[in-house]
Coordinates of C-alpha atoms and ligand atoms in Angstrom, one line a residue:
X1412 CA 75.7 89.3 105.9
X1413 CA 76.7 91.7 108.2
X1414 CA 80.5 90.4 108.2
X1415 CA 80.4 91.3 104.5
X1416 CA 81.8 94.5 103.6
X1417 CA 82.2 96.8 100.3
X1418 CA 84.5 99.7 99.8
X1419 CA 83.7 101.7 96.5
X1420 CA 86.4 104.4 95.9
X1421 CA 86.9 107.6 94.0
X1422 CA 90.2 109.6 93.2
X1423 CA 93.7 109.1 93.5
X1424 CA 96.1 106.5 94.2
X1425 CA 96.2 107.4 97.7
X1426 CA 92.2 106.6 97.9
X1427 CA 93.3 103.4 96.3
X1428 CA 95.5 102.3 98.8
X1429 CA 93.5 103.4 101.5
X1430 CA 91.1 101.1 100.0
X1431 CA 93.2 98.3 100.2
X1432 CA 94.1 99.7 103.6
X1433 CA 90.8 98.8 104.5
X1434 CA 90.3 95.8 102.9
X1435 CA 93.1 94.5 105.2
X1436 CA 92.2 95.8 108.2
X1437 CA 88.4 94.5 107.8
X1438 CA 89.8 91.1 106.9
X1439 CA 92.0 90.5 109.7
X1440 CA 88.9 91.0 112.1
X1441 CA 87.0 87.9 110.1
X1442 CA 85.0 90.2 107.6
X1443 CA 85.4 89.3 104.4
X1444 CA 84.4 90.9 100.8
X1445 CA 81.4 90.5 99.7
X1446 CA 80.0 89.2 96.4
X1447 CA 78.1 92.3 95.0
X1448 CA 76.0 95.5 97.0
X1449 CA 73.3 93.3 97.7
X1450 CA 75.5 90.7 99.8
X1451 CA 77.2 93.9 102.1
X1452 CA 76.8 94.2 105.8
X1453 CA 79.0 97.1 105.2
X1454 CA 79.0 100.1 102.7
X1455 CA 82.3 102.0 102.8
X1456 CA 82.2 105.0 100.2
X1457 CA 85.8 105.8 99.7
X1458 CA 85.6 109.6 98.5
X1459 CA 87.3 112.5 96.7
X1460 CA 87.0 115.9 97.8
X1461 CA 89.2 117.7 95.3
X1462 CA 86.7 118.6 92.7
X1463 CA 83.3 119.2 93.6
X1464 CA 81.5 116.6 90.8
X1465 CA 82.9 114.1 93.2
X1466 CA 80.9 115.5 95.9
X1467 CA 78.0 115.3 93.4
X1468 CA 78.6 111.7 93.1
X1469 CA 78.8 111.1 96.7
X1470 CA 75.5 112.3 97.5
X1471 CA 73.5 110.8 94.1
X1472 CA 75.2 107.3 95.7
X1473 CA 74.2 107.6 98.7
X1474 CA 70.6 108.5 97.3
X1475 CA 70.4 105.0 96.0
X1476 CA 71.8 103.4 99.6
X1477 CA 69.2 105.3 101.5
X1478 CA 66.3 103.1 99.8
X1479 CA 68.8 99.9 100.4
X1480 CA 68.7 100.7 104.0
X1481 CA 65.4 101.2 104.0
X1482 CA 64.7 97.3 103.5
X1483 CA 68.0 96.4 105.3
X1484 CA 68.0 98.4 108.4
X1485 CA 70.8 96.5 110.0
X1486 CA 73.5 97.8 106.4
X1487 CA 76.1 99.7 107.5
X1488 CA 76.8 102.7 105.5
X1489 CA 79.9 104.8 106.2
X1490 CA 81.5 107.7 104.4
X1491 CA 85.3 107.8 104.5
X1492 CA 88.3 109.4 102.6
X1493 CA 88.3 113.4 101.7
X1494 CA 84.4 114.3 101.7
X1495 CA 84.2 112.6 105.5
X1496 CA 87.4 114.8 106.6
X1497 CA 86.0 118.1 105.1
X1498 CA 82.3 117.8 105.9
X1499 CA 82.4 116.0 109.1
X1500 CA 79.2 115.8 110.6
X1501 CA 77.3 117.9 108.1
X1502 CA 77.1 114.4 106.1
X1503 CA 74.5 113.0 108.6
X1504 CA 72.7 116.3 108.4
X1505 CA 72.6 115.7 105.0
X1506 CA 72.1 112.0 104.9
X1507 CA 70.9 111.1 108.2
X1508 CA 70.7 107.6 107.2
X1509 CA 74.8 107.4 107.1
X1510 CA 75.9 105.4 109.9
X1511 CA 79.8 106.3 109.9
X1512 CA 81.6 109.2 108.8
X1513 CA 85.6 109.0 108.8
X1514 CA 88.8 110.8 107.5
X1515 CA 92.2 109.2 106.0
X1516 CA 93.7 109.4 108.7
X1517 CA 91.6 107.2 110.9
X1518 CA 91.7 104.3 108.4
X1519 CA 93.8 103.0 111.1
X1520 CA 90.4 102.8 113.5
X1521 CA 88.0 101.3 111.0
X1522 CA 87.2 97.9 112.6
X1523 CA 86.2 99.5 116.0
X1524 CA 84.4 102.2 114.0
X1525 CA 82.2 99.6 112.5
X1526 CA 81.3 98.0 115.0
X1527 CA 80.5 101.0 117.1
X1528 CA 78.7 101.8 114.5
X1529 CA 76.3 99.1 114.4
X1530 CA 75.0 100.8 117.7
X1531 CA 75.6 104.2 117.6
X1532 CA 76.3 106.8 114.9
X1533 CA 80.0 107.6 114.8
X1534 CA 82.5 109.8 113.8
X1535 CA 86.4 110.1 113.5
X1536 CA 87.9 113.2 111.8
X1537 CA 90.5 113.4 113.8
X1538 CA 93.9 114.0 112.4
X1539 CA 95.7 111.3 113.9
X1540 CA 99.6 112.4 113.6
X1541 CA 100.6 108.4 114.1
X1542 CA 98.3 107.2 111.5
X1543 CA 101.8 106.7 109.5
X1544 CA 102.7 103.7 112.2
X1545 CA 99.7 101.5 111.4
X1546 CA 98.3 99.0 109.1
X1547 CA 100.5 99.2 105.7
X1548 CA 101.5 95.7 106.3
X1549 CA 97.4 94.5 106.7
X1550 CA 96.7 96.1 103.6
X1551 CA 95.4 93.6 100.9
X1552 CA 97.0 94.4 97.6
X1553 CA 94.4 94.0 95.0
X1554 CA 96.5 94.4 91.8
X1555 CA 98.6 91.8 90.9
X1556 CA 102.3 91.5 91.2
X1557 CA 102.2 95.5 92.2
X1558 CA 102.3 97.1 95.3
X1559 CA 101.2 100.6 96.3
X1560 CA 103.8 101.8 99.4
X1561 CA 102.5 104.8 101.3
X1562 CA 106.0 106.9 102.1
X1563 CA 104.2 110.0 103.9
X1564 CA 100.6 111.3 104.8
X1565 CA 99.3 114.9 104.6
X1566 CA 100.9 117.8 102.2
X1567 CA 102.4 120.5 104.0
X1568 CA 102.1 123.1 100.8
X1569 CA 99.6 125.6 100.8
X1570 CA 98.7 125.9 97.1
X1571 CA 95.5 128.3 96.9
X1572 CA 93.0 125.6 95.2
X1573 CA 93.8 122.9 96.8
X1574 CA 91.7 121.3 99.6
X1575 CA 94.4 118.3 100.6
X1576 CA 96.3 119.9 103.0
X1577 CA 92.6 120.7 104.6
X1578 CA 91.5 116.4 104.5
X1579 CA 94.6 114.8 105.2
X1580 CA 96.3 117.0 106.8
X1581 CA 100.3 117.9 107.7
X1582 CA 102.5 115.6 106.3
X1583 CA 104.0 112.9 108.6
X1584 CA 107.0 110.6 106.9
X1585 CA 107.4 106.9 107.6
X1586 CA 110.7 105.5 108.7
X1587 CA 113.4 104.4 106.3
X1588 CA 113.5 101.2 107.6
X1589 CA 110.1 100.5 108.0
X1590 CA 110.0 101.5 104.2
X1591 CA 112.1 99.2 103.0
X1592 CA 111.1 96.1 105.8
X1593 CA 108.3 96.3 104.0
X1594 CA 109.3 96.4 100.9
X1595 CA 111.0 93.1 101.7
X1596 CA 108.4 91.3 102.5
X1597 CA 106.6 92.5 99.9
X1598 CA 109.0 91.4 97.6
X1599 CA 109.1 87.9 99.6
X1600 CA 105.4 87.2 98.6
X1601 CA 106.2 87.7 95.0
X1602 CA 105.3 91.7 94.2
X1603 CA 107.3 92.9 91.5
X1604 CA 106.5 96.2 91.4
X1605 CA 106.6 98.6 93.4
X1606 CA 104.1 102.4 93.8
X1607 CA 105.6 104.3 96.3
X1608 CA 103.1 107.1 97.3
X1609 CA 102.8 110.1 99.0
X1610 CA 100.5 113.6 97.5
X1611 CA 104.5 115.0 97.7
X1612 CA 105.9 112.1 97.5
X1613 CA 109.9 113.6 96.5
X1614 CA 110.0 115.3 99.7
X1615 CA 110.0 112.8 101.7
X1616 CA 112.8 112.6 104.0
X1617 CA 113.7 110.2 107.1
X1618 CA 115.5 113.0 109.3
X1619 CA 116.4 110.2 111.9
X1620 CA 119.0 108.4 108.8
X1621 CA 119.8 111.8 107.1
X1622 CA 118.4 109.9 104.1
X1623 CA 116.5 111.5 100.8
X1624 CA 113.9 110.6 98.8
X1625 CA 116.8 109.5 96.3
X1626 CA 118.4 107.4 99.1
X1627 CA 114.8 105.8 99.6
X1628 CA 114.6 105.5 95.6
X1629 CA 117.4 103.6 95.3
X1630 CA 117.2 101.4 98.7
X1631 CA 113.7 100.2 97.3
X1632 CA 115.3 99.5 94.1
X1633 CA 117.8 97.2 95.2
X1634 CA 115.8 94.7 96.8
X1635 CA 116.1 91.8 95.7
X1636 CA 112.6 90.2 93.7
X1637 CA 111.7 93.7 92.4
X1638 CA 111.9 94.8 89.0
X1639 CA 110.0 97.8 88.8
X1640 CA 110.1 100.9 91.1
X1641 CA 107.9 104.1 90.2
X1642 CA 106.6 107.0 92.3
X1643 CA 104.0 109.5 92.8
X1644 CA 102.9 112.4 93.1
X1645 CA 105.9 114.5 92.6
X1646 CA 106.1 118.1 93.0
X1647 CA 108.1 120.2 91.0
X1648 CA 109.9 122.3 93.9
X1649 CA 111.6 118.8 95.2
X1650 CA 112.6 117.3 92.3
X1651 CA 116.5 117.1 92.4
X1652 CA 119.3 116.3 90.2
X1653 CA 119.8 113.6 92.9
X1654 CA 116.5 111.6 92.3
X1655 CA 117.0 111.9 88.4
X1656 CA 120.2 110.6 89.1
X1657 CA 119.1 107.6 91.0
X1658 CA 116.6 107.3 87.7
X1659 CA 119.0 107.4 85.1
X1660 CA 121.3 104.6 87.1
X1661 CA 119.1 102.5 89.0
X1662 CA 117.7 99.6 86.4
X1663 CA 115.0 99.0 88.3
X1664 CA 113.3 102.4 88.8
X1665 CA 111.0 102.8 85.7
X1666 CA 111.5 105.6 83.0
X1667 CA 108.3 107.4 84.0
X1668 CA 107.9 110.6 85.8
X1669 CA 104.3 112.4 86.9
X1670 CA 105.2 115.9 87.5
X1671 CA 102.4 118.6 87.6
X1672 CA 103.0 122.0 86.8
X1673 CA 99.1 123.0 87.0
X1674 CA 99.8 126.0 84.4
X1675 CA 102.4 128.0 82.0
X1676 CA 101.8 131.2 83.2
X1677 CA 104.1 132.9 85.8
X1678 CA 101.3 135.2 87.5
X1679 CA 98.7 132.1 87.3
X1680 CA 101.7 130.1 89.3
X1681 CA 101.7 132.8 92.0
X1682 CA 98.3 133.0 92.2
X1683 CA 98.3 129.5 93.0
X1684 CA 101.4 129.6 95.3
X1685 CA 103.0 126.8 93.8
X1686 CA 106.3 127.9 94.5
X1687 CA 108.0 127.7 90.8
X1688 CA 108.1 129.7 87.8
X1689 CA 107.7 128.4 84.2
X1690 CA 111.3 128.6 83.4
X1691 CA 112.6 126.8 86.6
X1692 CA 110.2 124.0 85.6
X1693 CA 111.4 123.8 82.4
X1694 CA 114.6 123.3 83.5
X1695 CA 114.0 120.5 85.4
X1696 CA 112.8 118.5 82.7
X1697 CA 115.7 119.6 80.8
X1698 CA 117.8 118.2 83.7
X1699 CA 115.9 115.4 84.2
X1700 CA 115.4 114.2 80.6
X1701 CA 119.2 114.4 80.0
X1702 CA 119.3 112.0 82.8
X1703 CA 117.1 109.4 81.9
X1704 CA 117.1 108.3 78.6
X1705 CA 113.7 107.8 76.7
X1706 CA 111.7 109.4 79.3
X1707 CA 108.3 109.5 79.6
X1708 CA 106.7 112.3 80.7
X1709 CA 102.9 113.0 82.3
X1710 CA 101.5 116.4 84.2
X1711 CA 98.5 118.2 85.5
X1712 CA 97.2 121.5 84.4
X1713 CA 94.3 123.0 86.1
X1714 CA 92.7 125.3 83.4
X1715 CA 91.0 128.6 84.2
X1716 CA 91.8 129.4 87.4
X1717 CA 90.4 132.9 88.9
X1718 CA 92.1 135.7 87.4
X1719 CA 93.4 133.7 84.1
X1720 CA 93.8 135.6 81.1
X1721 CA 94.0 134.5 77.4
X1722 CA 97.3 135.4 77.5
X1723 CA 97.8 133.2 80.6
X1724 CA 96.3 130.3 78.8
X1725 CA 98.3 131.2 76.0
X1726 CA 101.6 130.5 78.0
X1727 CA 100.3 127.0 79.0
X1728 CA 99.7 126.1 75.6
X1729 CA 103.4 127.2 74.8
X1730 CA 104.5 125.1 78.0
X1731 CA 102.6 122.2 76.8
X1732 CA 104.0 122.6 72.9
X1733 CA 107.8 123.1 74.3
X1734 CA 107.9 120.3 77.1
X1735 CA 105.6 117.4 74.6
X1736 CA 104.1 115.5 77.9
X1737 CA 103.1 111.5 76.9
X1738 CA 100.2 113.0 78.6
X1739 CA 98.2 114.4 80.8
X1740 CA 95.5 115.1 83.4
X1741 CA 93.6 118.2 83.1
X1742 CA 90.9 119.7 85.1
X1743 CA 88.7 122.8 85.0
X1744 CA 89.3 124.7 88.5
X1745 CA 86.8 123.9 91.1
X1746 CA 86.2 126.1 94.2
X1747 CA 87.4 124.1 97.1
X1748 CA 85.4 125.2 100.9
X1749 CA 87.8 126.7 102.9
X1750 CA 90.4 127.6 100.3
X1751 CA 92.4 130.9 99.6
X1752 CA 90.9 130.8 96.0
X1753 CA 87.5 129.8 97.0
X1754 CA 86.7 133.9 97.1
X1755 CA 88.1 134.9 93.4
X1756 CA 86.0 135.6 91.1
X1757 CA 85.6 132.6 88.7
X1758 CA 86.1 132.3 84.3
X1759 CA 82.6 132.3 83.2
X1760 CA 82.2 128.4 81.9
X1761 CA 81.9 128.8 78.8
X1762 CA 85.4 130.4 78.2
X1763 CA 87.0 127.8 80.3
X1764 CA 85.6 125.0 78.1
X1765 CA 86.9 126.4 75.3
X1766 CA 90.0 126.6 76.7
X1767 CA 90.2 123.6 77.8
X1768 CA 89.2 122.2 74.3
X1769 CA 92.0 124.0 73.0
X1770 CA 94.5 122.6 75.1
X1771 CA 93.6 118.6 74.6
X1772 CA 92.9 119.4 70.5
X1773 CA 97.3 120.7 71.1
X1774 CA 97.7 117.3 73.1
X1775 CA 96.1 115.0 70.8
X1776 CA 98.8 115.6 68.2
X1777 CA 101.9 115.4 70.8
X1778 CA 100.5 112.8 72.5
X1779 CA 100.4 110.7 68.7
X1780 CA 103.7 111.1 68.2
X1781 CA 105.1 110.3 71.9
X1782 CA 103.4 107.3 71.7
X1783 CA 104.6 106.2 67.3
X1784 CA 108.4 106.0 69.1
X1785 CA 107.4 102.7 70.4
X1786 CA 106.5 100.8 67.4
X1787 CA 108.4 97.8 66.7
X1788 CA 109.8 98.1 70.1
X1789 CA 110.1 95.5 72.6
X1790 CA 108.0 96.5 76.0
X1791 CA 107.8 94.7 79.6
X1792 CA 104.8 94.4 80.5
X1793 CA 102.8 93.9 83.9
X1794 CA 100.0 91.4 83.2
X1795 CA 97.1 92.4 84.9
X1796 CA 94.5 90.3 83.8
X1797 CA 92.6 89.9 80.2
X1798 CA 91.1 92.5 77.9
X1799 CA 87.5 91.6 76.5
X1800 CA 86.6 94.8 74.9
X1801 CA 86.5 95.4 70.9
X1802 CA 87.6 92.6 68.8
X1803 CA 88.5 89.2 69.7
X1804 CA 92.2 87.7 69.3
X1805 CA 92.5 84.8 66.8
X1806 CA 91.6 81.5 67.6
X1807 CA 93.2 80.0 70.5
X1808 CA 94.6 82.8 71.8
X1809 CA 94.3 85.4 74.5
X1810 CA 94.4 88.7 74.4
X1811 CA 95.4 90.6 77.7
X1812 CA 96.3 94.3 78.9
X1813 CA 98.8 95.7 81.5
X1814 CA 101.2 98.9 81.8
X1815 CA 104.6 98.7 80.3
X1816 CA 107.5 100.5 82.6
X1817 CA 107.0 103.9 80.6
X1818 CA 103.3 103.5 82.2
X1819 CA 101.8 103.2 79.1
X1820 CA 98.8 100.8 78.6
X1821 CA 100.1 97.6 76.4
X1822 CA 97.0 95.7 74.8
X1823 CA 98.9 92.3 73.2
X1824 CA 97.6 88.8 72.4
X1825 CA 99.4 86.0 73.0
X1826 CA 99.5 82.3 72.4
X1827 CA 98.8 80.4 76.0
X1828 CA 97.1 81.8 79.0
X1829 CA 99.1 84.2 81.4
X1830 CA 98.8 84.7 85.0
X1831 CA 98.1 88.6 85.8
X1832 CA 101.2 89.6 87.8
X1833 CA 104.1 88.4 85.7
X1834 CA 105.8 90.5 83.8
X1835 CA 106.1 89.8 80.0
X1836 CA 108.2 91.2 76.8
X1837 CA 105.3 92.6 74.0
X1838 CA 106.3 93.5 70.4
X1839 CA 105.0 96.6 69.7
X1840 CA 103.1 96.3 66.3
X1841 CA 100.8 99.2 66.2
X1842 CA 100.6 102.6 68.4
X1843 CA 97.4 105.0 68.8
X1844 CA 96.9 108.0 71.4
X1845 CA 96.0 106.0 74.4
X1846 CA 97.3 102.4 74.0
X1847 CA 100.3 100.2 72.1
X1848 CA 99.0 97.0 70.8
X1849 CA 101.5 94.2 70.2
X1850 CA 101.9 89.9 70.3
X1851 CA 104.1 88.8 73.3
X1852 CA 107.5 88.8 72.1
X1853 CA 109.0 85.7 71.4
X1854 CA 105.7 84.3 70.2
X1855 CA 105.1 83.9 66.2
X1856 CA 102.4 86.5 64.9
X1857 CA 98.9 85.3 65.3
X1858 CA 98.6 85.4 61.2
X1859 CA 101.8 83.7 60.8
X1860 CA 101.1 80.9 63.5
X1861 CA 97.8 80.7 62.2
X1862 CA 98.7 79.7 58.6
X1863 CA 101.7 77.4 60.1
X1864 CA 99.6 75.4 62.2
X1865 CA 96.4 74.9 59.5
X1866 CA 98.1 72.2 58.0
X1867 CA 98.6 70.3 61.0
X1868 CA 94.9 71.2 62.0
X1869 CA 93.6 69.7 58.4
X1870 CA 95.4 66.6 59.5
X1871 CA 94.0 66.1 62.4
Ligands
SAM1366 N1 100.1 116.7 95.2 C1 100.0 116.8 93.9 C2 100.6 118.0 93.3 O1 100.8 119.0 93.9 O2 100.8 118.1 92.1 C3 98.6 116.6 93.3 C4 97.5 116.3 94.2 S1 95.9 116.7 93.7 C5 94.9 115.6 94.6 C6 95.7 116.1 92.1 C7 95.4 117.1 91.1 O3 94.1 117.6 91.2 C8 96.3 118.4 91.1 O4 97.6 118.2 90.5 C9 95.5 119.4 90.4 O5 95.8 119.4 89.1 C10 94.1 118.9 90.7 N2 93.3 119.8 91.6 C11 93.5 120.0 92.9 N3 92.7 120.9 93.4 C12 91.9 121.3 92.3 C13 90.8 122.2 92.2 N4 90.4 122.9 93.2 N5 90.2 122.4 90.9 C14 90.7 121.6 89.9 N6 91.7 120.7 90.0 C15 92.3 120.6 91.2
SF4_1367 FE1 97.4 120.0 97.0 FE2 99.5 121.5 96.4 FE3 99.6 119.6 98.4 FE4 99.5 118.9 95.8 S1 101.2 120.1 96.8 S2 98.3 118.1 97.5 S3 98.2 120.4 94.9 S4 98.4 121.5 98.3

């Protein structure tokens, strides 16, 4: 049991990877995943330290693993990922049953952490600048037919909320050609799609080859075996006409861009150092959407941040109205430990849920009609495996779910089974806010083929 292992992960698509990261790295030393929580030698809790409910969930886990422990001495349990870079050692004050506490950047030292921590307590915060060089190839892609790419580490902005510059610390950038050698073989062993990553990921740069994030864009993009390119996290200050170029021209990188602008307000933007005003972001979706045709669109906006005013709020519902995002992310601010806001003087709750209410009742409408201008379209799709919830598909077929290259979720039945990875053309039938639900193209409707092939069944 003790070669079993479990990584259970919170937050981003960074945490993701470094999941998979770990998953790799744990294999290649003869551990293998195990079955379910009561099967694990090893618990790795893979955490989020951006807002602090995900500290809350950390610690209400690792109340349940304390009582595991207790009638399985020999479990490893080890906190990694943001909460083990911020609080360091205070986690075994805290839970002094937690065997391992590491940062990000020491994913690259897991297995000898875990073993050294079958006999000692340990610890690894450190900030290792060369964690860029190691294990991207181990890692164990868990979705099929995509692969997550991590371009850079760390975030060298300073916004004031923000506690990632803090966990993962200065950004290091990986080497062109590592990038795309990787991408290679990636693309070798069938992975169609690519996720390249980074928490800024547009300002990645390979100094060495005087090459941009568009050059990396469109090296990626022209390797042979892969179809689909996307990218995140972009940030607003490095988006460039030359990467919406490479967008607009390059067939394989998707018509999807994540680009958070956090809030509408000018003085709520320098509060938060972000480094742009409303109107220069605006313009780059102008510039960008005139670029790539049929965009779709997605952001972030962090709602009631110290010192907002109605008025404030009042300018991100205007931003949200004028630019018509396919969606978004939206958070309530959250004091960060350690952070320039953490200090302010905070919206009491109550206003900032209203706010926050008003801003997703002004989505729900624009999100509605950004997802109707896909009906009766034709969409590829990314299988990734079958969709059991609500009501089942006609008889004798299969219903499955997977994103489309606008990153919207396709929900579609079709007539045979499909292996998750593949990629697939879906008629869109039917839209709603959150999903398009279609037949895979190509095959007849499910009533149609249904009343066709009766007769045949009766003669049977
Ligand atoms: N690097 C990306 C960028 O600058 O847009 C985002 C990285 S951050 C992990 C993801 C999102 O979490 C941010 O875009 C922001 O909206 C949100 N976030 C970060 N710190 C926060 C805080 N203290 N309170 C609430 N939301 C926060
Ligand atoms: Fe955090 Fe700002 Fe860096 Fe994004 S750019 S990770 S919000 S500091």
């Amino acid at each position: 049991m003790t070669a079993t292992y479990r990584v259970e992960t919170w937050g981003c698509q960074m945490n993701e990877h470094d999941a998979e990261r770990m998953a790799g790295l744990l294999n290649r030393r003869g551990l293998s995943a195990a079955a379910s929580e009561a099967d694990a030698g090893v618990v790795i809790l893979n955490t989020c330290a951006v807002r602090e409910k995900a500290e809350d969930k950390l610690y209400s886990r690792l109340g349940e693993l304390r009582l595991l422990k207790k009638e399985r001495p020999d479990l490893v349990i080890a906190v990694a990922g943001c909460i083990g870079q911020m609080s360091g050692a205070d986690i075994f004050k805290r839970a002094p049953f937690v065997d391992l506490v590491l940062g990000p950047r020491a994913i690259k030292n897991l297995p000898e952490l875990v073993e050294q921590a079958r006999r000692q307590r340990t610890i690894d915060v450190n900030l290792h600048e060369d964690s860029v060089r190691f294990g991207y190839d181990d890692a164990e892609r868990l979705t099929p037919g995509r692969a997550r790419v991590t371009v850079m580490e760390g975030c060298n902005k300073t916004c004031t909320y923000c506690i990632v510059p803090t966990t993962r610390g200065r950004e290091s950038h990986r080497n062109y050609d590592a990038l795309l050698d990787e991408v290679r073989r990636l693309a070798d062993r069938g992975f169609v799609e690519i996720e390249l990553l980074g928490q800024n990921v547009n300002a990645w740069v390979d100094e060495t080859r005087s090459r941009d994030f568009a050059d990396l864009c469109r090296g990626v993009a022209r390797v042979g075996g892969i179809k689909r390119v996307r990218f995140t996290t972009s940030h607003p200050l490095h988006f460039t006409e030359r990467i919406a170029a490479a967008m607009g021209e390059e067939p394989a990188l998707c018509p999807y861009l994540h680009l958070p602008v956090q809030s509408g307000s000018n003085a709520v933007l320098r509060a938060m150092k972000r480094g742009y005003s409303r109107e220069n972001y605006l313009e780059r979706l102008a510039m960008v959407r005139a670029k790539v045709p049929n965009l779709s669109l997605s952001t972030d906006f962090i709602v009631a941040f110290p010192g907002e005013t109605e008025d404030d709020h009042a300018a991100t519902m205007a931003l949200a109205a004028e630019a018509r995002f396919d969606f978004f992310y939206s958070f309530l601010y959250s004091p960060r430990p350690g952070t320039p806001a953490e200090s302010l003087d905070g919206i009491p709750r109550a206003v900032a849920k209203d706010r926050h209410m008003r801003l997703l009742e002004l989505q729900a409408g624009i999100q509605e009609e950004r997802m109707s201008r896909f009906a009766g379209a034709v969409s590829e799709v990314l299988v990734e495996g079958e969709d059991g919830r609500g009501d089942h598909p006609p008889a004798g077929w299969r219903r499955y779910f997977g994103h489309d290259r606008h990153w919207k979720i396709v929900v579609f039945d079709a007539p045979r089974p499909l292996e998750p990875g593949r990629l697939v053309d879906v008629k869109i039938e039917r839209t709603t806010p959150h999903q398009l639900r279609g037949t895979m193209a190509g095959a007849l409707p499910p009533a149609a083929s249904r009343s066709l092939s009766l007769p045949v069944m009766a003669g049977r």
